[in-house]
Coordinates of N, CA and C and ligand atoms in Angstrom, one line a residue:
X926 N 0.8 -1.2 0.0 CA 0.0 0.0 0.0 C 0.9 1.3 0.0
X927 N 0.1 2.2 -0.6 CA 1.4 3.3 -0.7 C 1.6 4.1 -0.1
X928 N 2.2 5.1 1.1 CA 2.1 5.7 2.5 C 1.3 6.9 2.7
X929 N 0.8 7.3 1.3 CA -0.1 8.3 1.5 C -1.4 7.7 1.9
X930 N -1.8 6.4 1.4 CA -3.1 5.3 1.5 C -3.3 4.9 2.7
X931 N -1.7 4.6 3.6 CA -1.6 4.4 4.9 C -1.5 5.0 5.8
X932 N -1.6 6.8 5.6 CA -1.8 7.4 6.6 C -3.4 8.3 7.1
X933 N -3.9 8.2 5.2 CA -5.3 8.6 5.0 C -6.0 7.5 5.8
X934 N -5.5 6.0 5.8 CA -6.9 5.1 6.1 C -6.5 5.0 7.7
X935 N -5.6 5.3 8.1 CA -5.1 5.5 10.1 C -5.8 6.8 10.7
X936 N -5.4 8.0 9.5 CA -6.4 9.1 9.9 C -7.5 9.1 10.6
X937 N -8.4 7.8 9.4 CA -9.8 7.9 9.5 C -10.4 7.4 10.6
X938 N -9.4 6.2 11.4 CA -9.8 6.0 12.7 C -10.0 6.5 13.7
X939 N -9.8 8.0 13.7 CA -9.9 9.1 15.0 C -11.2 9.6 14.5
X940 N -11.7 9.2 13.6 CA -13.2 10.1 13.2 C -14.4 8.9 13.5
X941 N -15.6 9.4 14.4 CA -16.6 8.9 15.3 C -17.7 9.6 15.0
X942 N -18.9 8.2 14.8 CA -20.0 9.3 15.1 C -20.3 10.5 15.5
X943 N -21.2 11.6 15.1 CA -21.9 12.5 15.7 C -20.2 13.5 15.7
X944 N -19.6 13.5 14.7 CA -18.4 14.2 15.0 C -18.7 15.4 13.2
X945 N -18.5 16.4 13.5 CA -18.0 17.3 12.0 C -16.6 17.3 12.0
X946 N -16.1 16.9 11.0 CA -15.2 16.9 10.7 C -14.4 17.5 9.0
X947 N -13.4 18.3 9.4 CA -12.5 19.1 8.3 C -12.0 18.4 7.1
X948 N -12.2 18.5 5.7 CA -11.6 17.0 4.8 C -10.5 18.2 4.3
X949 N -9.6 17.5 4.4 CA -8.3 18.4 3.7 C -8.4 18.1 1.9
X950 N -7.4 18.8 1.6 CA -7.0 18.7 0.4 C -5.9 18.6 -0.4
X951 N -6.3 17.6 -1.5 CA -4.2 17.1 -2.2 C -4.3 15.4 -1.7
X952 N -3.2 14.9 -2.5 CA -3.3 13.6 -3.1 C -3.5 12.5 -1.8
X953 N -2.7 13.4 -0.4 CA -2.8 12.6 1.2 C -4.3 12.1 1.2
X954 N -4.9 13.6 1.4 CA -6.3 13.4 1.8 C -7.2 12.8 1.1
X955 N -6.8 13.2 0.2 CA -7.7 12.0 -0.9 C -8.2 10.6 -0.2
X956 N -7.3 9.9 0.2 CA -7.5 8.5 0.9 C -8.4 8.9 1.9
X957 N -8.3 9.7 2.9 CA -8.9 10.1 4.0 C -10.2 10.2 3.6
X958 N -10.6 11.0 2.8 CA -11.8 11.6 2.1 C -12.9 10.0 1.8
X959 N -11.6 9.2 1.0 CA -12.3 8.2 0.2 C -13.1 7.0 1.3
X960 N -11.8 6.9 2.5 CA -12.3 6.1 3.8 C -13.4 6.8 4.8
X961 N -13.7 7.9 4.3 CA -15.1 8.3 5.6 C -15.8 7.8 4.1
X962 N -15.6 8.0 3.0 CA -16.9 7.7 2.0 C -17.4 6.4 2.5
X963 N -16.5 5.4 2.8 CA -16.9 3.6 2.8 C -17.2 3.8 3.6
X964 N -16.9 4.4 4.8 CA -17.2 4.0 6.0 C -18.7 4.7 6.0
X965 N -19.7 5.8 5.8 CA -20.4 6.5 5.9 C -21.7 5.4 4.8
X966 N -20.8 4.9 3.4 CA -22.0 4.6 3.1 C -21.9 2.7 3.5
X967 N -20.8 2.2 3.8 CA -20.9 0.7 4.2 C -20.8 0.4 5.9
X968 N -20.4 1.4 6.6 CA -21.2 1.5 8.1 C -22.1 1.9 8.6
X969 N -22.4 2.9 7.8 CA -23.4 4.0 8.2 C -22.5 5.1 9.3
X970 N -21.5 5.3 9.1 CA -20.4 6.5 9.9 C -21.7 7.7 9.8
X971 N -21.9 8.3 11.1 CA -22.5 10.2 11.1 C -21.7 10.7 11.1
X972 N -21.4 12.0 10.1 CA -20.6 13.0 10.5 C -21.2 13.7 9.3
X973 N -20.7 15.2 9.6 CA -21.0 16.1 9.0 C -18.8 16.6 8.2
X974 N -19.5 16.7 7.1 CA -17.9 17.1 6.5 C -18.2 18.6 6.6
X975 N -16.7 19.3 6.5 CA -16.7 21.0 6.0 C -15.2 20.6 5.2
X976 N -15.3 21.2 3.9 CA -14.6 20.6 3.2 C -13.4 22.4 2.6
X977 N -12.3 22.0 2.6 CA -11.1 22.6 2.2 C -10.9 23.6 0.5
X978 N -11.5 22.7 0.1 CA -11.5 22.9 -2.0 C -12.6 23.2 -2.6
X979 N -12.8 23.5 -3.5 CA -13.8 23.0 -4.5 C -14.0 21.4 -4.9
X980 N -12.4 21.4 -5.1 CA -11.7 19.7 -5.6 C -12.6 18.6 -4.5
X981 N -11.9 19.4 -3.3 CA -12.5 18.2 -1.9 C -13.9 18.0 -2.3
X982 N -14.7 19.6 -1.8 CA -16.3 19.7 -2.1 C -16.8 18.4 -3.5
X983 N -16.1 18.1 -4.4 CA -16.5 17.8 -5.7 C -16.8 16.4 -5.2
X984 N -15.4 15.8 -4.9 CA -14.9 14.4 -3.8 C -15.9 14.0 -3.3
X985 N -16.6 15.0 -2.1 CA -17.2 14.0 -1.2 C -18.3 13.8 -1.4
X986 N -19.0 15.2 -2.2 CA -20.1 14.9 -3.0 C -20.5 13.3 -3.8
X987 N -19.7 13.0 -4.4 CA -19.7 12.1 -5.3 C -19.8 10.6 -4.0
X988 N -19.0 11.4 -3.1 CA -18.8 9.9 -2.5 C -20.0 9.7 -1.2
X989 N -20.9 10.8 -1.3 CA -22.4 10.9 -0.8 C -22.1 11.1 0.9
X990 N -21.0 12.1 1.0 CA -20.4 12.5 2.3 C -21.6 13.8 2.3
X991 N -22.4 13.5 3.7 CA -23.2 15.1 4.0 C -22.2 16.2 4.7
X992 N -22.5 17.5 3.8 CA -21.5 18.5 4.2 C -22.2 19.7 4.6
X993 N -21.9 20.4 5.2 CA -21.8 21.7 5.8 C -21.2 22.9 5.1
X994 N -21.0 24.2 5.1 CA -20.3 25.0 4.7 C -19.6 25.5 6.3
X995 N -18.6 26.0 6.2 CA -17.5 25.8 7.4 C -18.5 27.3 8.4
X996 N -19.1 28.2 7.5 CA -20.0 29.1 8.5 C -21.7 28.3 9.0
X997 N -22.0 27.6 8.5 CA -22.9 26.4 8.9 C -22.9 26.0 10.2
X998 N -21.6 25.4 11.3 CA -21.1 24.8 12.0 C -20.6 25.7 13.2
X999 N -20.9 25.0 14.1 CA -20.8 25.8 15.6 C -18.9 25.8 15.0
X1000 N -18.5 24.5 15.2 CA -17.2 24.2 15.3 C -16.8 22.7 14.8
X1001 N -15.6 22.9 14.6 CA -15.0 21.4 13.6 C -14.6 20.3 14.9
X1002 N -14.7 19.0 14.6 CA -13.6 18.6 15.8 C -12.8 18.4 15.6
X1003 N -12.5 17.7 14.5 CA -11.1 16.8 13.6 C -11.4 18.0 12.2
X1004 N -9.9 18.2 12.0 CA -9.7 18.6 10.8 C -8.5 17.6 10.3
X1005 N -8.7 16.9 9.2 CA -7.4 16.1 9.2 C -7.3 16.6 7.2
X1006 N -5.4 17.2 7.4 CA -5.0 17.3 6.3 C -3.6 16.9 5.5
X1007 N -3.2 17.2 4.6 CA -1.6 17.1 4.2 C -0.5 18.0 4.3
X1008 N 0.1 18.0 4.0 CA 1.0 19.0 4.3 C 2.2 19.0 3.2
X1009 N 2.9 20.1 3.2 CA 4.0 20.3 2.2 C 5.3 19.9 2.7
X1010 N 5.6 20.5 3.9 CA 6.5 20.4 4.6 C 6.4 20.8 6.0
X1011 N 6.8 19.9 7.1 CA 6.8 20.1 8.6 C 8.4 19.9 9.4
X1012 N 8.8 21.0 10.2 CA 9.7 21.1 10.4 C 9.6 20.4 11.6
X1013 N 11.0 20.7 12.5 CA 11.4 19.7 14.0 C 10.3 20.2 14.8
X1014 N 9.7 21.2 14.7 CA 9.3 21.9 16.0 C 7.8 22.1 15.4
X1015 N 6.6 21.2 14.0 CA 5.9 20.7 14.1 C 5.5 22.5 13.4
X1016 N 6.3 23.7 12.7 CA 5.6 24.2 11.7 C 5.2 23.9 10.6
X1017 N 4.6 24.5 9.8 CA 3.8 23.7 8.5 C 4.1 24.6 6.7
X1018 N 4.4 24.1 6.0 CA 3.9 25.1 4.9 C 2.7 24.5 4.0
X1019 N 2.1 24.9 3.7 CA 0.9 23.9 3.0 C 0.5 25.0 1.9
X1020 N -0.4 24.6 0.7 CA -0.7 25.4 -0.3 C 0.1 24.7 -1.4
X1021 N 0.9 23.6 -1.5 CA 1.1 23.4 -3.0 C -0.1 22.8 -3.2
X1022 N -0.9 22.6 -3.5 CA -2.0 22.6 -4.4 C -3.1 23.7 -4.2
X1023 N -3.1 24.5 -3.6 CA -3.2 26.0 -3.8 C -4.4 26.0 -3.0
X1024 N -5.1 25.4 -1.9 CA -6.1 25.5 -1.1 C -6.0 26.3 0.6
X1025 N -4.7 26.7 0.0 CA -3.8 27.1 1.5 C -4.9 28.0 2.5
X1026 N -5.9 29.0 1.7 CA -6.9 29.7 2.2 C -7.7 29.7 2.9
X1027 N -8.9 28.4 2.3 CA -9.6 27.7 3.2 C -9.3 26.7 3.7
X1028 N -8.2 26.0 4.0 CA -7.8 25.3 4.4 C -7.2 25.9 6.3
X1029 N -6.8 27.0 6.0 CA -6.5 28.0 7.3 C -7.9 28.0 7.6
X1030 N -9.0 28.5 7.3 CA -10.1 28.9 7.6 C -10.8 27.8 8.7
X1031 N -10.4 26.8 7.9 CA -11.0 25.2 8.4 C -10.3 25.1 9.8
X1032 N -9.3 25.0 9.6 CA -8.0 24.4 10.5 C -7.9 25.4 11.8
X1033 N -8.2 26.8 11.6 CA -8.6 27.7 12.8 C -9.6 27.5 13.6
X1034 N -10.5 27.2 12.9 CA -11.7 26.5 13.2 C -12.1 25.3 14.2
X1035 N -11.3 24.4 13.9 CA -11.3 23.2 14.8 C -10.2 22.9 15.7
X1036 N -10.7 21.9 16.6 CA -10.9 21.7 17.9 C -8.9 21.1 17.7
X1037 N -9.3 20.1 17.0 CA -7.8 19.3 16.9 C -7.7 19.0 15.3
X1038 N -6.3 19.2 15.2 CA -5.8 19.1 13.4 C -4.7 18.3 13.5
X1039 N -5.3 17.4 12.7 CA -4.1 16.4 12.4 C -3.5 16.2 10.4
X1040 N -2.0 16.4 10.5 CA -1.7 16.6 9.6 C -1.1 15.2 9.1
X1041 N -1.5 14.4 7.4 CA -0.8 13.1 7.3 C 0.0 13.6 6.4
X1042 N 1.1 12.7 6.3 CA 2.4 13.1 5.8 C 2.9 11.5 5.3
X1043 N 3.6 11.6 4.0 CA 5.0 10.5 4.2 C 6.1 11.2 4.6
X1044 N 7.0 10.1 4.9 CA 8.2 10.9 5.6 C 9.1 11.5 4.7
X1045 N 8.8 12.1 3.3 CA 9.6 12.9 2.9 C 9.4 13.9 3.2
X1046 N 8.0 14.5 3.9 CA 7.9 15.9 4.2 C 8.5 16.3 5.7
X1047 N 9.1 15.4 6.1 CA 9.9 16.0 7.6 C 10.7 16.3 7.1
X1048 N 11.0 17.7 7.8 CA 12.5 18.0 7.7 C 12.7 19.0 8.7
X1049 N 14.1 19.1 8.9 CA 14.7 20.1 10.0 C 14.1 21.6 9.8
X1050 N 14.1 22.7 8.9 CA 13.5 23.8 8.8 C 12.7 23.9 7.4
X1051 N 12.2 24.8 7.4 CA 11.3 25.1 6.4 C 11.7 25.9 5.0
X1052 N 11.1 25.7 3.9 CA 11.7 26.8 3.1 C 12.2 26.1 1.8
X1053 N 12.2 24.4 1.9 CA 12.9 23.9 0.7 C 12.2 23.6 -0.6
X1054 N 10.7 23.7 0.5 CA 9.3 23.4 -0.7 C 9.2 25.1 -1.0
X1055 N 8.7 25.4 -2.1 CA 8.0 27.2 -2.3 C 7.2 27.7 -1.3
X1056 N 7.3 28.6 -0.6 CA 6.3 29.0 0.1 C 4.8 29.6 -0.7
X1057 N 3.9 29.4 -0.4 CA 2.6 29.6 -1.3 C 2.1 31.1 -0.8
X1058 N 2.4 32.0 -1.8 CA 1.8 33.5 -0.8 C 0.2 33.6 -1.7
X1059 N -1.1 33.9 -0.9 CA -2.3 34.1 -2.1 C -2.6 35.4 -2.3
X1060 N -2.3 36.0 -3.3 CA -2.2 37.4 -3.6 C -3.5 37.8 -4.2
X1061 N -4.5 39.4 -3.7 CA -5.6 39.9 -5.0 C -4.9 39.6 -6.4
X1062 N -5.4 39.6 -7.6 CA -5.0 39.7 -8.6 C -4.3 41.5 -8.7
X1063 N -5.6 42.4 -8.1 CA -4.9 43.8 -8.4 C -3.8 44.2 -7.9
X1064 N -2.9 44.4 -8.8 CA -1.8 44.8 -7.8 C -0.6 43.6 -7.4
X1065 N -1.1 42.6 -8.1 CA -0.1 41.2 -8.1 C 1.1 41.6 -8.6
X1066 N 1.2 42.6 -9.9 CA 2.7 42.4 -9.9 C 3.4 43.2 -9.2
X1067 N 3.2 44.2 -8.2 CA 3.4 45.3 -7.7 C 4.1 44.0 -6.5
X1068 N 3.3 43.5 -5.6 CA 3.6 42.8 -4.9 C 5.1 41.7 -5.3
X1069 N 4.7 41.1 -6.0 CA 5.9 40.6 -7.1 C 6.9 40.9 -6.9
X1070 N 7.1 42.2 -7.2 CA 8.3 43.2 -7.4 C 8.9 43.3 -6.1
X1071 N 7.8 43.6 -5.2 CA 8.8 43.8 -3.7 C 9.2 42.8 -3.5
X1072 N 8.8 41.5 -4.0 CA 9.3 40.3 -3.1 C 10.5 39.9 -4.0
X1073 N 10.9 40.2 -4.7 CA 11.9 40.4 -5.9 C 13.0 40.9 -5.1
X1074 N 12.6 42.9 -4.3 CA 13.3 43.6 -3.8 C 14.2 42.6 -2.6
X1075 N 12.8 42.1 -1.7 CA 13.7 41.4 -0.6 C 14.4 40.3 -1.2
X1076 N 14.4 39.9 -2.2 CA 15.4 38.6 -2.3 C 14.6 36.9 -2.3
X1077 N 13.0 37.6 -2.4 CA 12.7 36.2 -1.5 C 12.4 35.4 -3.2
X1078 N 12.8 35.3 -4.2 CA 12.6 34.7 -5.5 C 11.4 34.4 -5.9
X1079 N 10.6 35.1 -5.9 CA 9.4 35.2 -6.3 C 9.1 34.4 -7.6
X1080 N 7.6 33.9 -7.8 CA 7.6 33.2 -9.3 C 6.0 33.0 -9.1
X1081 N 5.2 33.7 -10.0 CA 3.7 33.2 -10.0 C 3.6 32.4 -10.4
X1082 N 2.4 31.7 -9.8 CA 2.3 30.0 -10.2 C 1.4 30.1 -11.3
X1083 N 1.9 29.1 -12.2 CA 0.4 29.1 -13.3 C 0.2 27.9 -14.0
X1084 N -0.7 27.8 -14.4 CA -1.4 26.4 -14.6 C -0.3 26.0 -16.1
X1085 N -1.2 24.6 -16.0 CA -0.5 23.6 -17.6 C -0.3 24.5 -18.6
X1086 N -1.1 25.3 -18.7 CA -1.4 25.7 -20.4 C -0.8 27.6 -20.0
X1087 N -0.2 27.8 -19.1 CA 0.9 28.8 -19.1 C 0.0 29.8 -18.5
X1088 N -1.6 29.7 -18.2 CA -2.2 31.0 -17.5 C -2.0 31.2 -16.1
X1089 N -2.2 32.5 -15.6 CA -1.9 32.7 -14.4 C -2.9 31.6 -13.4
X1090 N -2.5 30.7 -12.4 CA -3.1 30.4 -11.0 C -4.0 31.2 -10.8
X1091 N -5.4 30.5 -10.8 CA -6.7 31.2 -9.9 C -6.9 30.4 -8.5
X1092 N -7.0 30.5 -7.5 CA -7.5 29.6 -6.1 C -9.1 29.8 -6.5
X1093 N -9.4 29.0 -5.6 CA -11.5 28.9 -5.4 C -11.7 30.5 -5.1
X1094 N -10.9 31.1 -4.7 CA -11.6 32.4 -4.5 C -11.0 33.2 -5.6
X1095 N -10.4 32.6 -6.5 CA -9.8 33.3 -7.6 C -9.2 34.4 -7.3
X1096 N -8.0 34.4 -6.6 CA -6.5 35.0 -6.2 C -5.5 34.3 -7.2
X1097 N -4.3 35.0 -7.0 CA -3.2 34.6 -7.9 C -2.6 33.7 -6.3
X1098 N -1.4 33.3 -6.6 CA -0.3 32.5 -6.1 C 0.8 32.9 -6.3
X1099 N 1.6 33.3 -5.6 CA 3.4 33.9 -5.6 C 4.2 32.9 -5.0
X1100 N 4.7 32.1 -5.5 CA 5.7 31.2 -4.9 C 6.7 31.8 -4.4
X1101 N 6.7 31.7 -3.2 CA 8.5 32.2 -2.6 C 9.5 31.2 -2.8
X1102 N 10.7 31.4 -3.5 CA 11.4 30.3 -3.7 C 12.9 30.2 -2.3
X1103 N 12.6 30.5 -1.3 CA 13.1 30.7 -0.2 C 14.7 30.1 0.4
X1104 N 14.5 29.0 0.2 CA 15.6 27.9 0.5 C 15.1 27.2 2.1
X1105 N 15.7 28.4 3.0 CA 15.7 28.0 4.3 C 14.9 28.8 5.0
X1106 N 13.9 28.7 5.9 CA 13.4 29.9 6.7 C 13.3 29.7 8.4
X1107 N 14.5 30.6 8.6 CA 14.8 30.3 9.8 C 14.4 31.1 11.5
X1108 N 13.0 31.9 11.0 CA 12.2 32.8 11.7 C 10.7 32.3 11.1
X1109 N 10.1 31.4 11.3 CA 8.9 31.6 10.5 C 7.7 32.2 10.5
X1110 N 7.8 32.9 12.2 CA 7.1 33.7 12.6 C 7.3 35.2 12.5
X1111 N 8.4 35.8 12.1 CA 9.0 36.6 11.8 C 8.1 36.7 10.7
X1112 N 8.4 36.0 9.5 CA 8.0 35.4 8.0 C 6.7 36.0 7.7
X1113 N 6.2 34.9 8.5 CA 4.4 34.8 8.6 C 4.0 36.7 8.9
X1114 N 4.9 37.0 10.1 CA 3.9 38.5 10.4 C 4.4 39.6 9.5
X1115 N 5.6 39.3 8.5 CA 6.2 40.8 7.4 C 4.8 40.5 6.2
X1116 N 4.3 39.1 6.0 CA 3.9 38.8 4.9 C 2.3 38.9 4.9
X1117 N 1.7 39.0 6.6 CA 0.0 39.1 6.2 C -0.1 40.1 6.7
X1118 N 0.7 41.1 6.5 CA 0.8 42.5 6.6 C 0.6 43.5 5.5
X1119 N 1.3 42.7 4.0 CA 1.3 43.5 3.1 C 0.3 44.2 2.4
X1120 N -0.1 44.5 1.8 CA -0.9 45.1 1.1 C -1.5 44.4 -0.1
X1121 N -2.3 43.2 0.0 CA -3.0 42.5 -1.2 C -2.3 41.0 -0.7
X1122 N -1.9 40.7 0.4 CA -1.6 39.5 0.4 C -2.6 39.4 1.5
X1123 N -3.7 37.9 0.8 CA -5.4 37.3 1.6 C -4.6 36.2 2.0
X1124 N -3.2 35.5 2.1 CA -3.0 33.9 3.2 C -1.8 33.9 2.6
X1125 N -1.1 33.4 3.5 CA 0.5 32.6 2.9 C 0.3 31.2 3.7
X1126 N 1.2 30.5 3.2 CA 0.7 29.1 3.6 C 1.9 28.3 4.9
X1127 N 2.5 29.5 5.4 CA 2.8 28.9 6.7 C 1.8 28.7 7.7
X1128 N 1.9 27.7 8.2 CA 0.6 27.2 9.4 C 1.4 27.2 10.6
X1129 N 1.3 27.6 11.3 CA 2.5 28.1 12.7 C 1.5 27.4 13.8
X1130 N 1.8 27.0 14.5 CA 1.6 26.4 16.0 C -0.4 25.9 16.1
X1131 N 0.0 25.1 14.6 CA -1.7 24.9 14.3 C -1.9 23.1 14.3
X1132 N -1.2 22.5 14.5 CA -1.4 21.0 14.2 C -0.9 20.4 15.8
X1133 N -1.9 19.5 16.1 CA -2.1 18.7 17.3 C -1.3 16.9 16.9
X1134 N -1.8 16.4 15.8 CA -0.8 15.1 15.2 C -0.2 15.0 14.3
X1135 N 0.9 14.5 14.2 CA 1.3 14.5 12.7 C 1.1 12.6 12.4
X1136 N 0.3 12.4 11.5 CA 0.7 10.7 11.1 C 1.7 10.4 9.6
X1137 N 2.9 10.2 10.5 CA 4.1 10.4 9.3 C 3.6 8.6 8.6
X1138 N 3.9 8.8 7.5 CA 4.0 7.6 6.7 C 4.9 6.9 6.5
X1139 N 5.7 5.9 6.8 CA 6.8 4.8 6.6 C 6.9 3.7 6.1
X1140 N 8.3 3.4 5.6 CA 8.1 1.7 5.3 C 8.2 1.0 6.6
X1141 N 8.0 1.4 7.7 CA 7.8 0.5 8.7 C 6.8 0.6 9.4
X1142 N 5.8 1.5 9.0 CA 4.3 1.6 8.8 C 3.9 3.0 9.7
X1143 N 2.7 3.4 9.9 CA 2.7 4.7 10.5 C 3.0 5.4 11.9
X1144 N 3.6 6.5 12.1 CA 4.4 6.7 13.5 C 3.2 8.0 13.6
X1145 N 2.8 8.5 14.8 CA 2.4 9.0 15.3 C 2.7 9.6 16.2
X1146 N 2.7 11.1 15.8 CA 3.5 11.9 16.6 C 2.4 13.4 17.3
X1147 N 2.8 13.1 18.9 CA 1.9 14.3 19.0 C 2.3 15.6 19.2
X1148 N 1.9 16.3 18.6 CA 2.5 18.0 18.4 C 2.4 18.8 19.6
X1149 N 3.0 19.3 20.3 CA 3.2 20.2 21.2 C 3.2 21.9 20.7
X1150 N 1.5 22.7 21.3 CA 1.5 23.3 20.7 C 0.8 24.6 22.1
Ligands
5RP8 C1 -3.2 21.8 -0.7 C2 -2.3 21.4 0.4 C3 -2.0 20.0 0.5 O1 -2.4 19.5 1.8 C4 -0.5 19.8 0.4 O2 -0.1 20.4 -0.8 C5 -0.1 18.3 0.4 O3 -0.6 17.7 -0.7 P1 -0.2 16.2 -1.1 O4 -0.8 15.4 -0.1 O5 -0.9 16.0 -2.5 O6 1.3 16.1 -1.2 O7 -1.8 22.2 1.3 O8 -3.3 23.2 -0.7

């Protein structure tokens, strides 16, 4: 089985009856998504989803998951998602697949967040994956530029066919091409300060589990937060 399949279907064991729960988004969650589907329509599992994407929304539709909209919902209990990269001390970058927005939304939201991973996304500091900044369109290249100024290697993301990146709220995407980032909180507060930037996709002191994926099967780690 392949460790993203083994950490989505271990996920799904912390989700119970009478529980709402957060469906992430990207190729992890996928599994997770797919195992409340069996379980919901071959146990009869209750839960109410609040879903991260459009992508997700499309997902669980299909797989006859009853959902919520995340303002619907007193509160989440489980939010369980993927991640880009998680450093020693359990920060996060998330947004390569560009849901980094509502995905924060979700993840503020609930009670406890658990992030699935294989173990290529551990690593000592952050910054080796792009940082995902979600920019208005107005005024995107302006933004651009300054991040040019600071050095931080800027590069808007854009689809197959060479157009600019739209998110579900139809924002652009600024990849920071960083290297190492050795303040992330520092990071996080220069960057949702600026002017037209709606989320960057550091997730700072937000995740309660990580279920790392291995070939020696899944380790579970609890986040100190
Ligand atoms: C989407 C995300 C994903 O959770 C993250 O990119 C991990 O995706 P995958 O499990 O496909 O590697 O943040 O915005």
């Amino acid at each position: 089985m392949e460790l993203k399949e083994l950490v989505g279907l271990k996920a799904a064991e912390y989700i119970k009856d009478g529980m709402t729960v957060g469906l992430g988004t990207g190729s992890t969650a996928y599994y997770f998504v797919k195992e409340i589907g069996r379980r919901v329509n071959e146990e009869g599992l209750k839960i109410t989803g609040v879903t991260t994407s459009i992508q997700t929304k499309e997902l669980a539709e299909s797989l006859g998951i009853p959902l919520k909209s995340v303002d619907e919902v007193s509160c989440i209990d489980i939010t369980v998602d993927g991640a880009d990269e998680i450093s020693e001390d359990f920060q996060g970058i998330k947004g390569g697949g560009g849901a980094l927005l509502f995905e924060k939304i979700v993840a503020d939201n609930s009670k406890k967040v658990i992030w699935i991973v294989d173990e290529s996304k551990m690593v000592k500091h952050l910054g080796a994956f792009p940082l995902p900044v979600e920019v208005v369109c107005y005024g995107s290249i302006q933004l651009f530029n300054k991040f040019n100024e600071k050095g931080y290697n800027p590069e808007f993301r854009k689809t197959a066919t060479g157009d600019y990146y739209l998110t579900d709220e139809k924002n652009n995407i600024i990849d920071l091409h960083l290297g190492e980032i050795l303040d992330p909180k520092a990071l996080a507060e220069e960057l949702i300060h600026l002017t037209g930037v709606v989320e960057h996709g550091l997730f700072l002191d937000c995740v309660d589990i990580v279920l790392v994926g291995t070939k020696d099967g899944v380790k579970v780690i609890e986040a100190k937060r």
